[in-house]
Amino acid sequence: MTTQIGIPTRNGRAWSIVLGVSFVLCWSSGFIGAKVAGDEAPTTTILMWRFLPLAIVLAPALGIRRGRADRNPPRQILVGALSQSGYLLTVYWAIDLGVSTGTTALVDGVQPLVAAALAGPLLGAAATGRQWIGLIVGAGGVLLATAADATATASTPWWAYSVPLVGMLCLVAATFVDRRGDSTTPMRALAIHCATSATIFTGLAVATGTAVPPSTTRFWLAVAATVVFATFGGYGLYWHLLDRIGVTRVNTLLFLVPPVTAVWGATVFDEPFTAMTAGGLGLTLIATWIVTGDHRPTIGIMSGAEKDSGEREYTDDGHYIVIKGRRWRATDPDIPDERNAELRSILMAWRRDVRATGGADSSRAGVQAAKVALGERGDPWWEQSLDERKARWEADVPRPGD
């Protein structure tokens, strides 16, 4: 059984689009904020004062737990160190070295291809041929849109372009570490990540003698903007959308970040915006449609027989998906996103346990319990009352070892 890249949005497609647009704008704002703040203070100063207040404000969220699914804070600490500390340190440093905002976004833009290439062996996830075509078209659009920026910064040291590459790899690693582990509430995860980053950046600032912030209004406005838009908007929506629409579709949205950043940079910093930039933007829009447009809802959990199948479609009543003429029961579409993600995480854990134990009865019973909670087995979810369905998906489903 594999997890299909791309989670259903049966009743919330419009809301997912709104969240996706907001995510792209907020993520792009981080590059702009880095350049504005970078003119006022060293990178370590900016990042220390970006995350220290955040960590204090979010401290109460550290106590929010989801029971059995919240057992591994060290994993979230590692995710925070990679996706916030490692990623942002390299982005700010690259821009400080003279790499333009558009070029920095370009290097980060290859993250979706790396993530998609590794999704199969690391997550047991399957990208369709349509998704791969979209990813390739998107990569071409990103390269085209930012080529002008890359050639316009010839005075920047050649090795500076490897700095955002390291950051991109940090974000890829963080994504897979998070996807393979136990789920946690979004606010608790954000609190852990910010506390981790605050500790790391404060330590670096103190060690380098750059802990004292400047008193300029421009600096504090830039820091405040990155907190509100880049951290809560971009970073927070990134992890929320991973659960809501899946790895491949979130990565496709990331293809829109470099062109948007290039437009923003041209407006604010007079960075070049040419016909090539406009052409790249068009290609990334096409790529986004290829991957995310005209899709029937997918159920998120698929059997091994489905893994190598082609296109899937739903029956007219939405109760089943049809694969090569065979029907498979769809997941209950009304399960809340967070609980859906938690149950799928439990199901994957039991699947791994089945392989590890050679198919022990207890492991197979765990798979059965998770699938019943998801509505894929047991009484058909469309024949249950809303209260019965809610009781089913809220029932305690243990993990291996509990």
Short mmCIF file of N, CA and C in Angstrom, two decimals, residues 208-365:
data_model
loop_
_atom_site.label_atom_id
_atom_site.label_comp_id
_atom_site.label_asym_id
_atom_site.label_seq_id
_atom_site.Cartn_x
_atom_site.Cartn_y
_atom_site.Cartn_z
N THR A 208 29.22 35.28 17.39
CA THR A 208 29.86 36.16 16.41
C THR A 208 29.78 37.63 16.80
N GLY A 209 29.24 37.94 17.98
CA GLY A 209 29.17 39.33 18.43
C GLY A 209 28.18 40.17 17.66
N THR A 210 27.13 39.54 17.13
CA THR A 210 26.15 40.28 16.32
C THR A 210 24.75 40.21 16.93
N ALA A 211 24.66 40.03 18.24
CA ALA A 211 23.36 39.85 18.88
C ALA A 211 22.60 41.17 19.06
N VAL A 212 23.30 42.30 19.11
CA VAL A 212 22.64 43.59 19.35
C VAL A 212 22.01 44.08 18.04
N PRO A 213 20.70 44.32 18.03
CA PRO A 213 20.03 44.73 16.79
C PRO A 213 20.18 46.22 16.54
N PRO A 214 20.07 46.65 15.29
CA PRO A 214 20.07 48.10 15.01
C PRO A 214 18.75 48.71 15.46
N SER A 215 18.71 49.99 15.62
CA SER A 215 17.51 50.67 16.10
C SER A 215 16.69 51.27 14.98
N THR A 216 17.03 50.98 13.72
CA THR A 216 16.32 51.58 12.59
C THR A 216 14.92 51.00 12.44
N THR A 217 13.99 51.85 12.05
CA THR A 217 12.61 51.41 11.81
C THR A 217 12.54 50.43 10.66
N ARG A 218 13.35 50.62 9.64
CA ARG A 218 13.35 49.75 8.46
C ARG A 218 13.69 48.32 8.86
N PHE A 219 14.66 48.16 9.78
CA PHE A 219 15.04 46.82 10.21
C PHE A 219 13.88 46.12 10.90
N TRP A 220 13.23 46.79 11.85
CA TRP A 220 12.17 46.15 12.62
C TRP A 220 10.93 45.90 11.79
N LEU A 221 10.66 46.78 10.82
CA LEU A 221 9.53 46.53 9.92
C LEU A 221 9.79 45.29 9.05
N ALA A 222 11.04 45.17 8.58
CA ALA A 222 11.39 44.00 7.76
C ALA A 222 11.30 42.72 8.57
N VAL A 223 11.79 42.76 9.81
CA VAL A 223 11.71 41.57 10.66
C VAL A 223 10.26 41.20 10.95
N ALA A 224 9.45 42.22 11.27
CA ALA A 224 8.03 41.97 11.56
C ALA A 224 7.32 41.37 10.35
N ALA A 225 7.64 41.86 9.16
CA ALA A 225 7.01 41.35 7.94
C ALA A 225 7.39 39.90 7.68
N THR A 226 8.65 39.55 7.93
CA THR A 226 9.05 38.15 7.72
C THR A 226 8.40 37.22 8.73
N VAL A 227 8.18 37.72 9.95
CA VAL A 227 7.50 36.90 10.96
C VAL A 227 6.07 36.61 10.54
N VAL A 228 5.35 37.67 10.15
CA VAL A 228 3.93 37.52 9.83
C VAL A 228 3.72 36.77 8.52
N PHE A 229 4.42 37.20 7.46
CA PHE A 229 4.15 36.64 6.14
C PHE A 229 4.99 35.40 5.83
N ALA A 230 6.31 35.50 6.02
CA ALA A 230 7.17 34.38 5.64
C ALA A 230 7.05 33.20 6.61
N THR A 231 7.01 33.48 7.93
CA THR A 231 6.97 32.38 8.89
C THR A 231 5.56 31.82 9.04
N PHE A 232 4.62 32.67 9.51
CA PHE A 232 3.25 32.17 9.71
C PHE A 232 2.57 31.86 8.37
N GLY A 233 2.76 32.76 7.38
CA GLY A 233 2.10 32.55 6.10
C GLY A 233 2.78 31.49 5.26
N GLY A 234 4.06 31.71 4.91
CA GLY A 234 4.75 30.78 4.03
C GLY A 234 5.09 29.46 4.68
N TYR A 235 5.85 29.54 5.78
CA TYR A 235 6.32 28.31 6.44
C TYR A 235 5.16 27.52 7.03
N GLY A 236 4.23 28.23 7.70
CA GLY A 236 3.09 27.53 8.29
C GLY A 236 2.21 26.87 7.24
N LEU A 237 1.92 27.59 6.14
CA LEU A 237 1.11 27.01 5.09
C LEU A 237 1.81 25.86 4.38
N TYR A 238 3.13 25.89 4.31
CA TYR A 238 3.87 24.80 3.67
C TYR A 238 3.52 23.47 4.31
N TRP A 239 3.63 23.41 5.63
CA TRP A 239 3.36 22.14 6.32
C TRP A 239 1.88 21.81 6.32
N HIS A 240 1.02 22.82 6.41
CA HIS A 240 -0.42 22.55 6.35
C HIS A 240 -0.82 22.00 4.99
N LEU A 241 -0.28 22.59 3.92
CA LEU A 241 -0.64 22.12 2.58
C LEU A 241 -0.06 20.76 2.26
N LEU A 242 1.07 20.40 2.87
CA LEU A 242 1.59 19.04 2.68
C LEU A 242 0.54 18.01 3.10
N ASP A 243 -0.13 18.27 4.22
CA ASP A 243 -1.17 17.36 4.68
C ASP A 243 -2.44 17.49 3.85
N ARG A 244 -2.73 18.69 3.36
CA ARG A 244 -4.01 18.95 2.69
C ARG A 244 -4.02 18.49 1.24
N ILE A 245 -2.96 18.79 0.48
CA ILE A 245 -2.97 18.49 -0.95
C ILE A 245 -1.82 17.59 -1.39
N GLY A 246 -0.85 17.30 -0.52
CA GLY A 246 0.19 16.34 -0.84
C GLY A 246 1.50 16.95 -1.31
N VAL A 247 2.53 16.10 -1.34
CA VAL A 247 3.90 16.53 -1.61
C VAL A 247 4.06 17.10 -3.02
N THR A 248 3.57 16.39 -4.04
CA THR A 248 3.82 16.82 -5.41
C THR A 248 3.13 18.14 -5.72
N ARG A 249 1.88 18.31 -5.25
CA ARG A 249 1.17 19.54 -5.55
C ARG A 249 1.76 20.74 -4.81
N VAL A 250 2.22 20.54 -3.59
CA VAL A 250 2.89 21.63 -2.89
C VAL A 250 4.19 21.99 -3.62
N ASN A 251 4.92 20.97 -4.06
CA ASN A 251 6.16 21.23 -4.77
C ASN A 251 5.91 21.97 -6.08
N THR A 252 4.78 21.67 -6.73
CA THR A 252 4.44 22.39 -7.95
C THR A 252 4.15 23.85 -7.67
N LEU A 253 3.49 24.13 -6.54
CA LEU A 253 3.27 25.52 -6.15
C LEU A 253 4.60 26.24 -5.94
N LEU A 254 5.61 25.52 -5.46
CA LEU A 254 6.92 26.13 -5.27
C LEU A 254 7.53 26.59 -6.59
N PHE A 255 7.09 25.98 -7.71
CA PHE A 255 7.59 26.44 -9.01
C PHE A 255 7.15 27.86 -9.31
N LEU A 256 6.06 28.31 -8.69
CA LEU A 256 5.58 29.67 -8.92
C LEU A 256 6.38 30.70 -8.15
N VAL A 257 7.13 30.27 -7.14
CA VAL A 257 7.84 31.22 -6.27
C VAL A 257 8.92 32.00 -7.02
N PRO A 258 9.80 31.37 -7.82
CA PRO A 258 10.84 32.16 -8.51
C PRO A 258 10.28 33.23 -9.45
N PRO A 259 9.29 32.92 -10.32
CA PRO A 259 8.75 34.00 -11.16
C PRO A 259 8.10 35.11 -10.35
N VAL A 260 7.36 34.74 -9.32
CA VAL A 260 6.72 35.77 -8.48
C VAL A 260 7.79 36.62 -7.80
N THR A 261 8.84 35.96 -7.31
CA THR A 261 9.93 36.69 -6.66
C THR A 261 10.63 37.60 -7.66
N ALA A 262 10.78 37.12 -8.92
CA ALA A 262 11.43 37.93 -9.95
C ALA A 262 10.61 39.19 -10.24
N VAL A 263 9.29 39.05 -10.30
CA VAL A 263 8.42 40.21 -10.52
C VAL A 263 8.53 41.17 -9.34
N TRP A 264 8.51 40.61 -8.16
CA TRP A 264 8.60 41.42 -6.94
C TRP A 264 9.94 42.15 -6.89
N GLY A 265 11.02 41.41 -7.21
CA GLY A 265 12.35 42.00 -7.18
C GLY A 265 12.51 43.11 -8.21
N ALA A 266 11.88 42.91 -9.39
CA ALA A 266 11.95 43.95 -10.42
C ALA A 266 11.23 45.21 -9.97
N THR A 267 10.15 45.03 -9.25
CA THR A 267 9.36 46.18 -8.79
C THR A 267 10.04 46.94 -7.66
N VAL A 268 10.60 46.18 -6.71
CA VAL A 268 11.14 46.80 -5.49
C VAL A 268 12.61 47.17 -5.64
N PHE A 269 13.39 46.29 -6.31
CA PHE A 269 14.84 46.49 -6.36
C PHE A 269 15.37 46.76 -7.76
N ASP A 270 14.48 46.93 -8.74
CA ASP A 270 14.89 47.16 -10.13
C ASP A 270 15.70 46.01 -10.69
N GLU A 271 15.45 44.81 -10.22
CA GLU A 271 16.09 43.64 -10.82
C GLU A 271 15.47 43.39 -12.19
N PRO A 272 16.23 42.79 -13.13
CA PRO A 272 15.74 42.67 -14.52
C PRO A 272 14.49 41.78 -14.63
N PHE A 273 13.52 42.27 -15.42
CA PHE A 273 12.33 41.49 -15.76
C PHE A 273 12.14 41.59 -17.27
N THR A 274 12.49 40.50 -17.96
CA THR A 274 12.52 40.52 -19.42
C THR A 274 11.43 39.63 -20.00
N ALA A 275 11.46 39.52 -21.34
CA ALA A 275 10.52 38.62 -22.01
C ALA A 275 10.75 37.17 -21.58
N MET A 276 12.01 36.84 -21.30
CA MET A 276 12.31 35.49 -20.81
C MET A 276 11.66 35.24 -19.45
N THR A 277 11.67 36.28 -18.61
CA THR A 277 11.02 36.16 -17.31
C THR A 277 9.53 35.92 -17.47
N ALA A 278 8.89 36.68 -18.36
CA ALA A 278 7.46 36.52 -18.61
C ALA A 278 7.16 35.14 -19.19
N GLY A 279 8.01 34.66 -20.08
CA GLY A 279 7.82 33.33 -20.65
C GLY A 279 7.94 32.24 -19.61
N GLY A 280 8.89 32.41 -18.70
CA GLY A 280 9.04 31.44 -17.63
C GLY A 280 7.83 31.41 -16.72
N LEU A 281 7.29 32.60 -16.43
CA LEU A 281 6.09 32.67 -15.60
C LEU A 281 4.94 31.92 -16.27
N GLY A 282 4.80 32.10 -17.60
CA GLY A 282 3.75 31.37 -18.32
C GLY A 282 3.93 29.88 -18.23
N LEU A 283 5.16 29.39 -18.37
CA LEU A 283 5.41 27.96 -18.29
C LEU A 283 5.09 27.40 -16.91
N THR A 284 5.43 28.15 -15.87
CA THR A 284 5.14 27.65 -14.53
C THR A 284 3.64 27.59 -14.26
N LEU A 285 2.88 28.53 -14.84
CA LEU A 285 1.43 28.48 -14.71
C LEU A 285 0.87 27.25 -15.42
N ILE A 286 1.43 26.95 -16.60
CA ILE A 286 1.00 25.75 -17.32
C ILE A 286 1.34 24.50 -16.53
N ALA A 287 2.54 24.49 -15.94
CA ALA A 287 2.96 23.33 -15.15
C ALA A 287 2.04 23.11 -13.95
N THR A 288 1.65 24.20 -13.32
CA THR A 288 0.75 24.09 -12.17
C THR A 288 -0.58 23.50 -12.60
N TRP A 289 -1.10 23.90 -13.76
CA TRP A 289 -2.36 23.34 -14.25
C TRP A 289 -2.21 21.87 -14.59
N ILE A 290 -1.07 21.50 -15.20
CA ILE A 290 -0.86 20.10 -15.58
C ILE A 290 -0.93 19.19 -14.36
N VAL A 291 -0.31 19.62 -13.27
CA VAL A 291 -0.23 18.76 -12.09
C VAL A 291 -1.49 18.84 -11.24
N THR A 292 -2.04 20.02 -11.08
CA THR A 292 -3.14 20.19 -10.13
C THR A 292 -4.50 20.35 -10.78
N GLY A 293 -4.56 20.64 -12.05
CA GLY A 293 -5.83 20.91 -12.68
C GLY A 293 -6.47 19.67 -13.28
N ASP A 294 -7.80 19.72 -13.39
CA ASP A 294 -8.59 18.68 -14.03
C ASP A 294 -8.34 17.31 -13.44
N HIS A 295 -8.26 17.22 -12.13
CA HIS A 295 -8.06 15.94 -11.46
C HIS A 295 -9.30 15.57 -10.68
N ARG A 296 -9.66 14.33 -10.72
CA ARG A 296 -10.68 13.86 -9.81
C ARG A 296 -10.04 13.70 -8.44
N PRO A 297 -10.80 13.78 -7.38
CA PRO A 297 -10.23 13.62 -6.05
C PRO A 297 -9.60 12.25 -5.89
N THR A 298 -8.46 12.20 -5.21
CA THR A 298 -7.82 10.92 -4.93
C THR A 298 -7.95 10.59 -3.47
N ILE A 299 -7.83 9.32 -3.14
CA ILE A 299 -8.19 8.91 -1.79
C ILE A 299 -7.04 8.93 -0.82
N GLY A 300 -5.83 9.13 -1.29
CA GLY A 300 -4.72 9.22 -0.36
C GLY A 300 -4.10 7.88 -0.05
N ILE A 301 -4.89 6.82 0.20
CA ILE A 301 -4.34 5.52 0.52
C ILE A 301 -4.65 4.57 -0.62
N MET A 302 -3.66 3.89 -1.14
CA MET A 302 -3.87 3.01 -2.27
C MET A 302 -3.23 1.66 -2.00
N SER A 303 -3.77 0.63 -2.60
CA SER A 303 -3.23 -0.71 -2.42
C SER A 303 -2.06 -0.92 -3.35
N GLY A 304 -1.31 -2.01 -3.10
CA GLY A 304 -0.16 -2.30 -3.95
C GLY A 304 -0.55 -2.50 -5.39
N ALA A 305 -1.73 -3.07 -5.62
CA ALA A 305 -2.17 -3.29 -6.99
C ALA A 305 -2.37 -1.99 -7.73
N GLU A 306 -2.63 -0.91 -7.02
CA GLU A 306 -2.87 0.39 -7.64
C GLU A 306 -1.59 1.15 -7.94
N LYS A 307 -0.52 0.76 -7.29
CA LYS A 307 0.69 1.57 -7.33
C LYS A 307 1.17 1.83 -8.75
N ASP A 308 1.15 0.81 -9.59
CA ASP A 308 1.68 0.96 -10.93
C ASP A 308 0.59 1.16 -11.97
N SER A 309 -0.62 1.45 -11.52
CA SER A 309 -1.71 1.66 -12.45
C SER A 309 -1.64 3.05 -13.06
N GLY A 310 -2.45 3.27 -14.06
CA GLY A 310 -2.46 4.56 -14.71
C GLY A 310 -3.46 5.50 -14.09
N GLU A 311 -4.30 6.13 -14.94
CA GLU A 311 -5.24 7.11 -14.44
C GLU A 311 -6.32 6.45 -13.60
N ARG A 312 -6.81 7.15 -12.58
CA ARG A 312 -7.88 6.64 -11.72
C ARG A 312 -9.09 7.52 -11.86
N GLU A 313 -10.27 6.94 -11.68
CA GLU A 313 -11.47 7.74 -11.70
C GLU A 313 -12.44 7.23 -10.65
N TYR A 314 -13.33 8.12 -10.21
CA TYR A 314 -14.33 7.76 -9.20
C TYR A 314 -15.59 7.26 -9.88
N THR A 315 -16.32 6.42 -9.17
CA THR A 315 -17.68 6.11 -9.60
C THR A 315 -18.53 7.36 -9.42
N ASP A 316 -19.68 7.39 -10.08
CA ASP A 316 -20.51 8.59 -10.05
C ASP A 316 -20.94 8.98 -8.64
N ASP A 317 -21.12 7.99 -7.76
CA ASP A 317 -21.55 8.29 -6.39
C ASP A 317 -20.39 8.68 -5.48
N GLY A 318 -19.15 8.56 -5.97
CA GLY A 318 -17.98 8.94 -5.18
C GLY A 318 -17.58 7.93 -4.13
N HIS A 319 -18.20 6.75 -4.15
CA HIS A 319 -17.92 5.75 -3.12
C HIS A 319 -16.71 4.89 -3.44
N TYR A 320 -16.36 4.78 -4.70
CA TYR A 320 -15.26 3.91 -5.12
C TYR A 320 -14.40 4.61 -6.15
N ILE A 321 -13.15 4.19 -6.25
CA ILE A 321 -12.32 4.54 -7.39
C ILE A 321 -12.19 3.30 -8.25
N VAL A 322 -12.00 3.50 -9.55
CA VAL A 322 -11.94 2.39 -10.49
C VAL A 322 -10.53 2.32 -11.07
N ILE A 323 -9.89 1.16 -10.88
CA ILE A 323 -8.54 0.93 -11.39
C ILE A 323 -8.58 -0.28 -12.30
N LYS A 324 -8.38 -0.05 -13.61
CA LYS A 324 -8.37 -1.14 -14.58
C LYS A 324 -9.60 -2.03 -14.42
N GLY A 325 -10.74 -1.38 -14.27
CA GLY A 325 -11.98 -2.12 -14.19
C GLY A 325 -12.32 -2.66 -12.81
N ARG A 326 -11.43 -2.49 -11.84
CA ARG A 326 -11.68 -2.98 -10.49
C ARG A 326 -11.97 -1.82 -9.55
N ARG A 327 -12.98 -2.01 -8.67
CA ARG A 327 -13.36 -0.95 -7.76
C ARG A 327 -12.65 -1.10 -6.41
N TRP A 328 -12.21 0.07 -5.86
CA TRP A 328 -11.61 0.12 -4.54
C TRP A 328 -12.36 1.16 -3.72
N ARG A 329 -12.72 0.82 -2.50
CA ARG A 329 -13.50 1.76 -1.70
C ARG A 329 -12.68 3.01 -1.38
N ALA A 330 -13.31 4.17 -1.54
CA ALA A 330 -12.66 5.45 -1.26
C ALA A 330 -12.64 5.73 0.24
N THR A 331 -11.68 6.51 0.66
CA THR A 331 -11.62 6.97 2.04
C THR A 331 -12.80 7.89 2.33
N ASP A 332 -13.32 7.83 3.54
CA ASP A 332 -14.39 8.73 3.95
C ASP A 332 -13.95 10.17 3.72
N PRO A 333 -14.61 10.93 2.86
CA PRO A 333 -14.13 12.29 2.51
C PRO A 333 -14.34 13.32 3.61
N ASP A 334 -15.12 12.99 4.63
CA ASP A 334 -15.40 13.98 5.67
C ASP A 334 -14.45 13.89 6.86
N ILE A 335 -13.51 12.96 6.83
CA ILE A 335 -12.54 12.89 7.93
C ILE A 335 -11.72 14.17 7.94
N PRO A 336 -11.60 14.86 9.08
CA PRO A 336 -10.80 16.08 9.13
C PRO A 336 -9.37 15.85 8.65
N ASP A 337 -8.78 16.87 8.05
CA ASP A 337 -7.45 16.72 7.44
C ASP A 337 -6.42 16.17 8.42
N GLU A 338 -6.38 16.73 9.63
CA GLU A 338 -5.35 16.32 10.59
C GLU A 338 -5.54 14.86 11.00
N ARG A 339 -6.81 14.46 11.26
CA ARG A 339 -7.06 13.08 11.64
C ARG A 339 -6.79 12.14 10.48
N ASN A 340 -7.12 12.56 9.26
CA ASN A 340 -6.83 11.76 8.08
C ASN A 340 -5.33 11.49 7.97
N ALA A 341 -4.54 12.56 8.13
CA ALA A 341 -3.08 12.41 8.05
C ALA A 341 -2.56 11.50 9.16
N GLU A 342 -3.13 11.63 10.37
CA GLU A 342 -2.70 10.81 11.49
C GLU A 342 -3.01 9.34 11.24
N LEU A 343 -4.22 9.05 10.76
CA LEU A 343 -4.60 7.66 10.49
C LEU A 343 -3.75 7.06 9.38
N ARG A 344 -3.42 7.87 8.37
CA ARG A 344 -2.55 7.33 7.30
C ARG A 344 -1.15 7.07 7.81
N SER A 345 -0.67 7.92 8.72
CA SER A 345 0.63 7.68 9.33
C SER A 345 0.63 6.38 10.12
N ILE A 346 -0.45 6.14 10.86
CA ILE A 346 -0.58 4.89 11.63
C ILE A 346 -0.64 3.70 10.69
N LEU A 347 -1.41 3.85 9.60
CA LEU A 347 -1.53 2.76 8.64
C LEU A 347 -0.18 2.41 8.02
N MET A 348 0.60 3.44 7.65
CA MET A 348 1.92 3.18 7.08
C MET A 348 2.83 2.49 8.09
N ALA A 349 2.71 2.89 9.37
CA ALA A 349 3.53 2.25 10.41
C ALA A 349 3.19 0.77 10.53
N TRP A 350 1.88 0.44 10.48
CA TRP A 350 1.49 -0.97 10.55
C TRP A 350 1.92 -1.73 9.30
N ARG A 351 1.88 -1.10 8.14
CA ARG A 351 2.35 -1.75 6.91
C ARG A 351 3.83 -2.11 7.02
N ARG A 352 4.60 -1.17 7.57
CA ARG A 352 6.03 -1.49 7.76
C ARG A 352 6.20 -2.62 8.76
N ASP A 353 5.33 -2.65 9.78
CA ASP A 353 5.40 -3.71 10.77
C ASP A 353 5.04 -5.05 10.17
N VAL A 354 4.10 -5.06 9.24
CA VAL A 354 3.74 -6.30 8.55
C VAL A 354 4.95 -6.88 7.83
N ARG A 355 5.70 -6.01 7.15
CA ARG A 355 6.90 -6.48 6.45
C ARG A 355 7.97 -6.95 7.44
N ALA A 356 8.11 -6.20 8.53
CA ALA A 356 9.16 -6.53 9.50
C ALA A 356 8.88 -7.85 10.22
N THR A 357 7.60 -8.16 10.44
CA THR A 357 7.23 -9.36 11.20
C THR A 357 6.88 -10.54 10.31
N GLY A 358 6.99 -10.35 9.01
CA GLY A 358 6.63 -11.44 8.11
C GLY A 358 5.14 -11.69 8.06
N GLY A 359 4.34 -10.69 8.36
CA GLY A 359 2.89 -10.83 8.27
C GLY A 359 2.24 -11.35 9.52
N ALA A 360 2.74 -10.96 10.69
CA ALA A 360 2.16 -11.42 11.95
C ALA A 360 0.69 -10.99 12.05
N ASP A 361 -0.11 -11.82 12.73
CA ASP A 361 -1.54 -11.54 12.86
C ASP A 361 -1.78 -10.19 13.52
N SER A 362 -0.97 -9.85 14.54
CA SER A 362 -1.17 -8.58 15.23
C SER A 362 -0.91 -7.39 14.31
N SER A 363 0.06 -7.54 13.41
CA SER A 363 0.37 -6.46 12.47
C SER A 363 -0.76 -6.28 11.47
N ARG A 364 -1.29 -7.40 10.97
CA ARG A 364 -2.39 -7.32 10.03
C ARG A 364 -3.65 -6.76 10.69
N ALA A 365 -3.82 -7.07 11.97
CA ALA A 365 -4.95 -6.51 12.70
C ALA A 365 -4.83 -5.00 12.83
#
